[in-house]
């Protein structure tokens, strides 16, 4: 007996469905006893039936038996799902309307039947109605259901696209960590090489969202979007999920049959949907900007193939472009490929640098791997050939936060790295300055103030003479003042711009021209010695305070001369009177 019970339980586990998703229809079984959850219009009859004749299960069902009866719900379907319900009717009218399309594919034998229709992802309005009736006519329905299955972690908004379409890809990380590198790899399947080639990598910075992707031109190719994560570039990425779509081409396009060629191969490319009189040009060079034209294929139309035979002694790691033009010289399409790298203890790293906020490419970013450096071109692309080994990677650009990868081991022949740089939130509002004397010597400890008339900001120069002031306002005009011991004060003005945010100050020595001449006479020098002065100081800095004190004494004496002259005149006058009285 226990064996039979155990077998029955196992059977139930096998045949029972997996845990259900979310029900999107409200009150689809009428068990509230009313039309709660439904929008009812133009009803002149009753819509809820409690008798056993008008219900499939439970205590209630819905019935349409009067012209003008209508009830509907609008739902959002996250993924492709099934609308299901049970019905019986006396006449196969168009009882069902989905998004304005009516359906009358019902069996009118007045017994209960199961009905199912596929709903695509999106918003749908499901409506039951009766437009006209005659005789014994009715439509009973019950247990209306749309089960929303859990959305996949990544999906395309369409199952197919044309070349140059903007595809929308939505993603949702089941478990998200902001400290990890999270990204979407977009690959296409090359039927010639039977490889899923990486088309683009997009970094993502939230647990869910969407990205847009411009579909490149191929005759026909399958694309796959892969939702990935990894702790850092030192670890292998982990795939969370993937989704595919099919691309077809109606526009003109040109494409190499693979991405990497041996030096003695024929670089074959295909062209598709070319208007009459089109031509294709071959370019090569170290970068896209530096690629130069060297061969042309003219008189092309429709579909076909052509190619260029690489010489066996050709360059390693060379970039090749094909560009297609119509008869008027308008560019229609392009593609690129590389020749193999030199088979030595060298490796290459290449990729594209983008802005993490706008996803725009960044030109002029400095890429440093070990002691090797290069700058990104106008497409944001870079390529470096380096020795194999373990090196630090650094990507930097003014007004961006530097991105670094420590101790990455290069053991293969080629690596792709597409970093996203985050804009520096403080860089665009910071004024950077230097302060020096007339001969270029740095002045440390100088006080610099900038004022816009309502607020004042202050900085003190470092030992190298550099200083910074943050929270500057774009387009605001500031007055600048700099003070330093033994130097004349500096006054100036500037209008702050994030694109030109530097200010250099040159300080003039605090002595006047006459004093400099006096120094030259030998009566008073910048550096004193025992023969010229009782002071034992040999430092100009130590001497200057004494000199300033002497100057003050002299000025005080000069100020007292008029009073002394008056006293002298009185004495002379009194002496004259005394002499006359004798």
Coordinates of C-alpha atoms in Angstrom, one line a residue:
X1 CA 0.0 0.0 0.0
X2 CA 2.8 2.4 0.9
X3 CA 4.5 1.6 -2.4
X4 CA 1.3 2.6 -4.3
X5 CA 1.1 5.9 -2.4
X6 CA 4.7 6.6 -3.1
X7 CA 4.2 5.9 -6.8
X8 CA 1.2 8.2 -6.9
X9 CA 3.2 11.0 -5.3
X10 CA 6.0 10.6 -7.8
X11 CA 3.4 10.7 -10.6
X12 CA 2.0 13.9 -9.3
X13 CA 5.4 15.5 -9.1
X14 CA 6.0 14.5 -12.7
X15 CA 2.7 15.8 -14.2
X16 CA 2.0 18.8 -12.0
X17 CA 3.1 22.1 -13.7
X18 CA 5.9 24.2 -12.4
X19 CA 5.1 27.1 -10.2
X20 CA 2.8 29.5 -12.0
X21 CA 3.6 33.0 -13.0
X22 CA 1.6 36.1 -12.3
X23 CA -2.1 36.2 -13.3
X24 CA -2.7 39.4 -15.3
X25 CA -6.5 39.1 -15.6
X26 CA -8.6 40.5 -12.7
X27 CA -11.7 38.5 -11.8
X28 CA -11.4 36.3 -14.8
X29 CA -13.6 33.6 -13.2
X30 CA -16.4 35.9 -12.1
X31 CA -16.2 34.5 -8.6
X32 CA -16.7 38.0 -7.1
X33 CA -20.3 37.7 -8.3
X34 CA -20.0 40.9 -10.3
X35 CA -17.9 42.5 -13.0
X36 CA -15.1 43.8 -10.7
X37 CA -11.9 44.4 -12.6
X38 CA -13.7 44.7 -16.0
X39 CA -14.8 47.9 -17.8
X40 CA -18.4 47.5 -18.8
X41 CA -20.0 49.6 -21.5
X42 CA -23.4 49.8 -23.2
X43 CA -24.8 46.9 -21.2
X44 CA -28.5 46.5 -21.1
X45 CA -28.5 42.9 -19.9
X46 CA -26.9 40.9 -17.1
X47 CA -23.3 39.8 -17.5
X48 CA -22.8 37.5 -14.5
X49 CA -24.6 34.2 -14.4
X50 CA -24.8 32.1 -11.3
X51 CA -26.7 29.0 -12.6
X52 CA -24.8 25.8 -13.5
X53 CA -25.8 26.2 -17.1
X54 CA -23.8 29.5 -17.5
X55 CA -20.6 28.7 -15.6
X56 CA -17.7 26.3 -16.4
X57 CA -16.4 26.1 -12.8
X58 CA -17.0 27.7 -9.4
X59 CA -20.2 29.6 -8.6
X60 CA -20.3 32.2 -11.4
X61 CA -19.5 32.7 -15.0
X62 CA -20.0 35.5 -17.6
X63 CA -22.7 35.6 -20.3
X64 CA -23.4 37.9 -23.3
X65 CA -27.0 37.5 -24.5
X66 CA -28.1 41.1 -25.3
X67 CA -27.0 43.3 -28.2
X68 CA -24.6 45.9 -26.8
X69 CA -23.2 43.8 -24.0
X70 CA -19.5 44.6 -23.8
X71 CA -16.7 44.1 -21.2
X72 CA -12.9 44.5 -21.4
X73 CA -9.6 44.7 -19.6
X74 CA -6.3 46.3 -20.7
X75 CA -3.2 44.5 -19.5
X76 CA 0.6 44.8 -19.9
X77 CA 2.2 41.5 -21.0
X78 CA 5.9 41.4 -20.2
X79 CA 6.7 38.4 -22.4
X80 CA 4.8 36.3 -25.0
X81 CA 1.9 34.7 -23.1
X82 CA -1.3 32.8 -23.8
X83 CA -4.9 34.1 -23.3
X84 CA -7.0 31.1 -22.3
X85 CA -10.7 30.7 -21.3
X86 CA -13.6 28.3 -21.6
X87 CA -16.7 29.1 -23.6
X88 CA -19.9 27.8 -25.1
X89 CA -22.2 29.6 -27.6
X90 CA -25.2 29.1 -29.9
X91 CA -23.8 31.2 -32.8
X92 CA -20.2 31.7 -33.9
X93 CA -20.3 35.5 -34.0
X94 CA -17.2 37.7 -33.5
X95 CA -17.5 37.5 -29.7
X96 CA -13.8 38.3 -29.0
X97 CA -11.8 41.5 -29.9
X98 CA -8.1 41.9 -29.1
X99 CA -6.5 45.3 -29.9
X100 CA -9.2 46.0 -32.4
X101 CA -9.0 42.6 -34.2
X102 CA -12.2 40.5 -33.9
X103 CA -12.3 36.7 -33.8
X104 CA -15.2 34.4 -34.5
X105 CA -13.4 31.0 -34.5
X106 CA -15.8 29.5 -32.0
X107 CA -17.7 26.2 -32.1
X108 CA -21.5 26.8 -31.8
X109 CA -22.6 23.4 -30.4
X110 CA -23.6 24.8 -27.0
X111 CA -21.1 22.8 -25.0
X112 CA -18.0 24.0 -23.2
X113 CA -14.8 24.4 -25.2
X114 CA -11.3 25.5 -24.3
X115 CA -9.9 28.5 -26.2
X116 CA -6.3 29.8 -26.5
X117 CA -4.7 32.7 -28.3
X118 CA -1.1 33.9 -28.2
X119 CA -0.3 37.5 -27.0
X120 CA 3.0 39.1 -27.8
X121 CA 4.8 41.2 -25.2
X122 CA 3.2 44.6 -24.8
X123 CA 0.0 46.3 -23.9
X124 CA -3.3 44.5 -25.0
X125 CA -7.0 45.2 -24.7
X126 CA -9.1 42.1 -24.4
X127 CA -12.7 42.7 -25.1
X128 CA -15.8 40.4 -25.1
X129 CA -18.9 41.9 -26.9
X130 CA -22.1 41.2 -28.7
X131 CA -22.8 43.4 -31.7
X132 CA -26.0 41.8 -33.0
X133 CA -28.1 38.8 -32.1
X134 CA -31.2 37.0 -33.4
X135 CA -33.0 34.0 -32.1
X136 CA -31.5 31.8 -29.5
X137 CA -28.1 33.5 -29.3
X138 CA -25.7 33.8 -26.4
X139 CA -22.0 33.5 -25.4
X140 CA -20.9 32.1 -22.1
X141 CA -17.3 32.3 -21.0
X142 CA -15.4 31.6 -17.8
X143 CA -11.9 31.2 -16.3
X144 CA -10.3 33.9 -18.4
X145 CA -6.6 33.9 -17.8
X146 CA -3.3 35.4 -19.0
X147 CA -0.3 34.0 -17.0
X148 CA 2.7 36.3 -17.1
X149 CA 5.8 34.1 -17.1
X150 CA 8.9 35.6 -15.4
X151 CA 10.7 37.9 -17.8
X152 CA 14.0 36.6 -19.1
X153 CA 17.1 38.4 -17.9
X154 CA 17.7 39.9 -21.3
X155 CA 15.6 40.2 -24.5
X156 CA 15.4 42.1 -27.8
X157 CA 12.2 44.1 -28.4
X158 CA 11.8 42.4 -31.8
X159 CA 12.7 39.0 -33.1
X160 CA 14.1 40.5 -36.3
X161 CA 15.6 43.7 -37.6
X162 CA 16.9 45.3 -40.8
X163 CA 20.3 46.8 -41.2
X164 CA 20.7 50.2 -39.6
X165 CA 17.6 49.6 -37.4
X166 CA 17.8 50.8 -33.8
X167 CA 17.2 47.7 -31.7
X168 CA 16.1 48.0 -28.1
X169 CA 17.5 45.5 -25.6
X170 CA 16.1 45.2 -22.1
X171 CA 17.9 43.6 -19.2
X172 CA 17.3 42.6 -15.6
X173 CA 20.0 41.2 -13.3
X174 CA 18.5 38.7 -10.9
X175 CA 21.3 39.5 -8.5
X176 CA 23.2 42.8 -9.0
X177 CA 26.4 44.1 -7.5
X178 CA 27.5 47.6 -8.3
X179 CA 31.1 46.7 -7.4
X180 CA 31.3 44.2 -10.3
X181 CA 31.8 44.9 -14.0
X182 CA 28.4 44.4 -15.5
X183 CA 28.0 44.6 -19.3
X184 CA 26.1 43.3 -22.4
X185 CA 28.1 41.6 -25.2
X186 CA 26.5 41.8 -28.6
X187 CA 27.7 39.1 -30.9
X188 CA 26.9 38.0 -34.5
X189 CA 27.3 34.5 -35.9
X190 CA 29.7 34.3 -38.9
X191 CA 28.6 31.3 -40.9
X192 CA 32.0 31.1 -42.7
X193 CA 34.1 31.0 -39.6
X194 CA 31.3 29.4 -37.4
X195 CA 32.2 31.8 -34.7
X196 CA 30.0 34.2 -32.6
X197 CA 32.0 37.4 -33.2
X198 CA 31.9 40.2 -30.7
X199 CA 30.3 43.2 -32.3
X200 CA 30.1 45.5 -29.3
X201 CA 30.4 45.6 -25.5
X202 CA 28.2 47.9 -23.5
X203 CA 28.8 48.6 -19.8
X204 CA 25.6 48.9 -17.7
X205 CA 25.4 50.6 -14.3
X206 CA 22.0 49.5 -12.9
X207 CA 20.2 46.3 -12.0
X208 CA 17.7 46.7 -14.9
X209 CA 17.1 48.9 -17.9
X210 CA 17.5 49.0 -21.6
X211 CA 20.1 50.0 -24.2
X212 CA 19.8 50.8 -27.9
X213 CA 22.0 49.2 -30.6
X214 CA 22.3 50.2 -34.2
X215 CA 22.2 47.0 -36.2
X216 CA 25.1 46.8 -38.6
X217 CA 24.8 45.8 -42.3
X218 CA 25.1 42.1 -43.3
X219 CA 23.3 40.2 -46.0
X220 CA 21.8 38.1 -43.2
X221 CA 23.1 37.2 -39.8
X222 CA 21.9 36.1 -36.4
X223 CA 22.7 38.3 -33.4
X224 CA 23.0 37.4 -29.8
X225 CA 22.9 39.7 -26.7
X226 CA 24.6 38.3 -23.7
X227 CA 24.0 39.7 -20.2
X228 CA 27.4 39.3 -18.4
X229 CA 29.1 40.1 -15.1
X230 CA 32.5 39.6 -13.5
X231 CA 34.3 40.8 -10.4
X232 CA 37.0 42.5 -12.5
X233 CA 38.9 42.0 -15.8
X234 CA 41.2 39.6 -14.0
X235 CA 38.3 37.1 -13.8
X236 CA 36.4 35.3 -16.5
X237 CA 32.9 36.8 -17.1
X238 CA 29.8 34.9 -16.1
X239 CA 26.8 34.8 -18.5
X240 CA 23.5 35.5 -16.8
X241 CA 21.4 34.9 -19.9
X242 CA 21.2 35.6 -23.6
X243 CA 18.7 36.3 -26.3
X244 CA 18.9 36.2 -30.1
X245 CA 17.4 38.0 -33.1
X246 CA 17.7 37.7 -36.9
X247 CA 19.0 40.5 -39.0
X248 CA 18.2 40.8 -42.7
X249 CA 19.4 43.5 -45.2
X250 CA 17.2 45.5 -47.5
X251 CA 19.7 48.4 -47.8
X252 CA 23.1 48.4 -49.5
X253 CA 25.9 46.8 -47.4
X254 CA 29.4 45.6 -47.7
X255 CA 31.0 43.1 -45.3
X256 CA 34.2 41.1 -44.9
X257 CA 33.7 37.3 -44.6
X258 CA 35.7 37.3 -41.4
X259 CA 37.4 39.6 -38.9
X260 CA 41.1 38.3 -39.0
X261 CA 43.1 37.2 -42.0
X262 CA 46.5 35.4 -42.4
X263 CA 49.0 37.5 -44.4
X264 CA 48.7 35.3 -47.5
X265 CA 44.9 35.0 -47.5
X266 CA 42.4 36.6 -49.9
X267 CA 40.4 39.2 -48.1
X268 CA 37.0 38.4 -49.5
X269 CA 34.1 40.7 -48.9
X270 CA 30.5 40.5 -50.0
X271 CA 28.3 43.4 -51.3
X272 CA 24.5 43.4 -51.2
X273 CA 21.7 45.5 -52.7
X274 CA 24.1 47.8 -54.4
X275 CA 22.6 50.4 -56.8
X276 CA 23.9 50.4 -60.3
X277 CA 27.2 52.1 -60.8
X278 CA 28.4 51.6 -57.2
X279 CA 32.0 51.1 -56.3
X280 CA 34.0 49.8 -53.3
X281 CA 37.4 51.2 -52.2
X282 CA 40.0 49.3 -50.1
X283 CA 41.9 51.3 -47.4
X284 CA 44.6 50.2 -45.0
X285 CA 46.6 51.7 -42.2
X286 CA 47.4 51.5 -38.5
X287 CA 44.1 53.2 -37.5
X288 CA 40.9 54.2 -39.2
X289 CA 42.0 57.9 -39.3
X290 CA 45.3 56.8 -40.8
X291 CA 43.9 54.3 -43.4
X292 CA 44.8 55.2 -47.0
X293 CA 43.1 54.2 -50.2
X294 CA 44.9 51.7 -52.5
X295 CA 42.4 49.8 -54.6
X296 CA 39.0 50.2 -56.1
X297 CA 36.3 47.9 -57.5
X298 CA 34.0 49.7 -59.9
X299 CA 30.7 49.0 -61.7
X300 CA 29.1 47.0 -58.9
X301 CA 25.4 46.4 -58.6
X302 CA 23.1 44.0 -56.8
X303 CA 24.9 41.2 -54.8
X304 CA 28.3 39.7 -55.3
X305 CA 31.7 39.1 -53.8
X306 CA 35.2 40.5 -54.5
X307 CA 38.5 40.4 -52.6
X308 CA 42.1 41.4 -52.3
X309 CA 45.0 38.9 -52.2
X310 CA 47.3 39.7 -49.3
X311 CA 51.0 39.3 -50.1
X312 CA 52.8 36.7 -48.0
X313 CA 55.3 39.4 -46.8
X314 CA 52.6 41.9 -45.9
X315 CA 52.4 43.8 -42.6
X316 CA 51.3 42.1 -39.4
X317 CA 48.4 43.6 -37.5
X318 CA 47.3 45.9 -40.3
X319 CA 43.8 47.4 -40.4
X320 CA 41.9 47.1 -43.6
X321 CA 38.7 49.0 -44.5
X322 CA 36.2 48.5 -47.4
X323 CA 33.9 51.5 -48.1
X324 CA 31.0 51.3 -50.6
X325 CA 29.8 54.3 -52.5
X326 CA 27.0 55.0 -55.0
X327 CA 27.6 56.5 -58.4
X328 CA 27.4 60.0 -56.9
X329 CA 30.1 59.3 -54.2
X330 CA 27.7 58.9 -51.3
X331 CA 29.0 56.4 -48.8
X332 CA 26.6 53.5 -48.4
X333 CA 28.3 51.1 -46.0
X334 CA 31.7 50.0 -44.6
X335 CA 33.4 47.2 -42.8
X336 CA 36.9 46.5 -41.5
X337 CA 39.2 43.6 -40.7
X338 CA 42.8 42.9 -39.5
X339 CA 45.7 40.9 -40.6
X340 CA 47.2 38.5 -38.0
X341 CA 49.6 39.6 -35.4
X342 CA 53.3 38.9 -35.7
X343 CA 54.0 35.4 -34.2
X344 CA 56.5 36.5 -31.5
X345 CA 56.3 37.0 -27.8
X346 CA 54.1 40.0 -28.5
X347 CA 50.4 40.5 -27.9
X348 CA 47.9 43.2 -28.8
X349 CA 45.2 44.9 -26.8
X350 CA 42.6 46.9 -28.7
X351 CA 39.2 48.4 -28.1
X352 CA 37.1 51.5 -27.9
X353 CA 36.8 54.0 -25.0
X354 CA 33.4 55.5 -24.3
X355 CA 31.8 58.0 -21.9
X356 CA 29.8 56.0 -19.3
X357 CA 27.0 58.7 -19.1
X358 CA 26.5 59.4 -22.8
X359 CA 28.1 56.3 -24.4
X360 CA 29.8 58.7 -26.8
X361 CA 33.3 57.7 -28.0
X362 CA 36.2 59.5 -26.4
X363 CA 38.9 60.8 -28.7
X364 CA 42.4 61.5 -27.3
X365 CA 42.1 59.2 -24.2
X366 CA 45.6 58.0 -23.0
X367 CA 45.9 54.2 -22.9
X368 CA 48.8 53.0 -20.9
X369 CA 49.8 49.3 -20.6
X370 CA 53.1 48.9 -18.7
X371 CA 55.4 51.3 -20.5
X372 CA 53.5 51.3 -23.8
X373 CA 51.1 54.2 -24.5
X374 CA 48.8 55.3 -27.3
X375 CA 45.9 57.8 -27.8
X376 CA 42.4 56.9 -29.0
X377 CA 41.5 58.1 -32.4
X378 CA 38.3 60.1 -33.5
X379 CA 36.3 56.8 -33.3
X380 CA 37.5 56.2 -29.7
X381 CA 39.5 53.2 -30.9
X382 CA 43.0 52.2 -29.8
X383 CA 45.4 49.4 -30.5
X384 CA 48.7 48.6 -28.7
X385 CA 51.3 45.9 -29.4
X386 CA 53.1 45.0 -26.2
X387 CA 55.3 42.3 -24.8
X388 CA 53.6 39.3 -23.1
X389 CA 53.7 39.5 -19.4
X390 CA 51.9 41.0 -16.4
X391 CA 51.2 44.7 -16.7
X392 CA 49.0 47.4 -15.3
X393 CA 46.4 49.0 -17.6
X394 CA 45.4 52.7 -17.2
X395 CA 42.9 54.7 -19.3
X396 CA 42.9 58.4 -18.6
X397 CA 41.5 61.6 -20.1
X398 CA 41.1 65.1 -18.8
X399 CA 37.8 65.7 -16.9
X400 CA 37.3 61.9 -16.5
X401 CA 38.1 59.5 -13.6
X402 CA 41.1 57.4 -14.5
X403 CA 40.3 53.7 -14.9
X404 CA 42.9 51.2 -13.9
X405 CA 43.4 47.4 -13.9
X406 CA 46.3 46.1 -11.8
X407 CA 48.6 43.2 -12.7
X408 CA 46.8 41.8 -15.7
X409 CA 48.6 38.9 -17.3
X410 CA 48.8 38.9 -21.1
X411 CA 49.5 35.4 -22.3
X412 CA 47.5 35.1 -25.4
X413 CA 47.9 36.8 -28.8
X414 CA 45.1 39.4 -28.7
X415 CA 42.9 41.0 -26.2
X416 CA 39.8 43.3 -26.4
X417 CA 39.1 45.8 -23.7
X418 CA 36.3 48.5 -24.2
X419 CA 36.4 50.6 -21.0
X420 CA 33.9 53.2 -20.1
X421 CA 35.2 56.3 -18.4
X422 CA 33.1 58.1 -15.8
X423 CA 33.1 61.9 -16.0
X424 CA 34.9 63.5 -13.1
X425 CA 32.1 65.4 -11.2
X426 CA 34.7 67.9 -9.8
X427 CA 36.9 68.4 -12.9
X428 CA 34.8 70.8 -14.8
X429 CA 34.3 73.2 -11.8
X430 CA 37.9 73.3 -10.5
X431 CA 40.4 76.1 -11.3
X432 CA 44.0 74.9 -11.5
X433 CA 46.8 77.4 -11.1
X434 CA 50.6 77.9 -10.6
X435 CA 52.5 80.7 -9.0
X436 CA 56.2 81.5 -9.6
X437 CA 58.7 84.4 -9.5
X438 CA 60.0 86.2 -12.6
X439 CA 62.8 83.6 -13.2
X440 CA 60.3 80.7 -12.9
X441 CA 61.0 79.6 -9.4
X442 CA 58.0 78.1 -7.6
X443 CA 56.6 80.1 -4.7
X444 CA 55.2 78.0 -1.9
X445 CA 52.8 79.3 0.9
X446 CA 51.4 82.0 -1.3
X447 CA 47.7 82.9 -0.6
X448 CA 45.5 83.1 -3.6
X449 CA 41.9 84.4 -3.4
X450 CA 39.3 84.6 -6.1
X451 CA 36.0 86.6 -5.7
X452 CA 32.9 87.1 -7.8
X453 CA 31.8 90.1 -5.7
X454 CA 29.6 88.0 -3.4
X455 CA 31.8 85.2 -2.2
X456 CA 35.5 84.6 -1.9
X457 CA 37.4 81.4 -2.3
X458 CA 41.0 80.9 -1.0
X459 CA 43.9 78.5 -1.7
X460 CA 47.5 78.2 -0.6
X461 CA 50.2 77.2 -3.0
X462 CA 52.1 74.0 -2.5
X463 CA 55.9 73.5 -2.6
X464 CA 55.7 73.1 -6.3
X465 CA 53.8 76.4 -6.7
X466 CA 50.5 74.7 -7.7
X467 CA 47.1 75.5 -6.2
X468 CA 43.4 74.6 -7.0
X469 CA 40.1 76.2 -6.2
X470 CA 36.9 74.2 -6.6
X471 CA 33.2 74.9 -7.2
X472 CA 33.9 77.6 -9.8
X473 CA 30.9 78.7 -11.9
X474 CA 31.0 78.4 -15.7
X475 CA 31.1 81.8 -17.4
X476 CA 31.5 83.7 -14.1
X477 CA 34.0 86.6 -13.9
X478 CA 36.4 86.6 -10.9
X479 CA 39.0 89.0 -9.5
X480 CA 42.2 87.3 -8.5
X481 CA 44.6 88.4 -5.8
X482 CA 47.8 86.7 -4.7
X483 CA 50.0 87.6 -1.8
X484 CA 53.4 86.3 -0.8
X485 CA 56.1 87.4 1.7
X486 CA 58.7 89.7 0.0
X487 CA 56.7 90.0 -3.2
X488 CA 54.4 92.6 -4.6
X489 CA 50.7 91.7 -4.5
X490 CA 49.3 90.3 -7.8
X491 CA 45.9 91.5 -9.1
X492 CA 44.1 90.0 -12.1
X493 CA 40.8 88.8 -13.4
X494 CA 39.5 85.7 -15.2
X495 CA 36.3 84.4 -16.7
X496 CA 36.0 80.7 -15.7
X497 CA 35.6 78.0 -18.4
X498 CA 35.7 74.3 -17.9
X499 CA 37.5 73.9 -21.2
X500 CA 40.2 76.4 -20.2
X501 CA 40.5 76.1 -16.4
X502 CA 44.1 77.1 -15.7
X503 CA 45.6 80.4 -14.4
X504 CA 49.3 81.2 -14.0
X505 CA 50.6 83.9 -11.7
X506 CA 54.1 85.6 -11.9
X507 CA 55.1 87.5 -8.8
X508 CA 57.5 90.5 -8.8
X509 CA 60.1 91.0 -6.1
X510 CA 58.9 93.5 -3.4
X511 CA 62.0 95.9 -3.7
X512 CA 61.8 99.2 -5.8
X513 CA 64.1 100.3 -8.6
X514 CA 65.9 102.9 -6.4
X515 CA 66.5 100.3 -3.7
X516 CA 68.1 98.0 -6.3
X517 CA 70.5 100.8 -7.3
X518 CA 71.3 101.3 -3.7
X519 CA 72.1 97.6 -3.4
X520 CA 74.5 97.9 -6.3
X521 CA 76.4 100.8 -4.6
X522 CA 77.6 98.5 -1.9
X523 CA 76.1 100.6 1.0
X524 CA 73.3 98.0 1.4
X525 CA 73.3 94.5 -0.2
X526 CA 70.9 91.7 -0.5
X527 CA 73.5 89.5 1.3
X528 CA 75.5 91.0 4.1
X529 CA 78.9 90.1 5.5
X530 CA 80.9 90.8 8.6
X531 CA 82.9 93.7 6.9
X532 CA 79.9 95.7 5.8
X533 CA 77.6 95.3 8.8
X534 CA 77.6 94.2 12.3
X535 CA 75.0 91.7 11.5
X536 CA 76.2 88.1 11.1
X537 CA 73.3 87.3 8.8
X538 CA 74.2 85.9 5.4
X539 CA 70.6 85.2 4.3
X540 CA 68.6 87.5 2.2
X541 CA 65.4 86.4 3.9
X542 CA 67.0 87.2 7.3
X543 CA 68.4 90.5 6.1
X544 CA 65.2 92.0 4.7
X545 CA 63.3 92.5 8.0
X546 CA 66.3 94.6 9.4
X547 CA 66.4 96.6 6.2
X548 CA 62.7 97.3 6.5
X549 CA 63.2 98.5 10.1
X550 CA 66.0 100.9 9.0
X551 CA 63.7 102.2 6.3
X552 CA 61.0 102.9 8.9
X553 CA 63.4 104.8 11.1
X554 CA 64.5 106.9 8.2
X555 CA 61.0 107.8 7.3
X556 CA 60.2 108.7 10.9
X557 CA 63.2 111.0 11.0
X558 CA 62.2 112.7 7.7
X559 CA 58.7 113.2 9.1
X560 CA 60.1 115.0 12.2
X561 CA 62.4 117.5 10.3
X562 CA 59.7 120.3 9.9
X563 CA 59.2 120.4 13.6
X564 CA 62.9 120.6 14.4
X565 CA 63.3 123.4 11.9
X566 CA 60.6 125.5 13.7
X567 CA 62.4 125.0 17.1
X568 CA 65.7 126.1 15.6
X569 CA 64.2 129.3 14.2
X570 CA 62.7 130.2 17.6
X571 CA 66.1 129.8 19.2
X572 CA 67.8 132.1 16.6
X573 CA 65.0 134.7 17.0
X574 CA 65.4 134.8 20.9
X575 CA 69.1 135.1 20.6
X576 CA 68.8 138.1 18.3
X577 CA 66.4 139.9 20.7
X578 CA 68.8 139.2 23.7
X579 CA 71.7 140.7 21.7
X580 CA 69.8 143.8 20.8
X581 CA 68.9 144.5 24.3
X582 CA 72.5 144.8 25.3

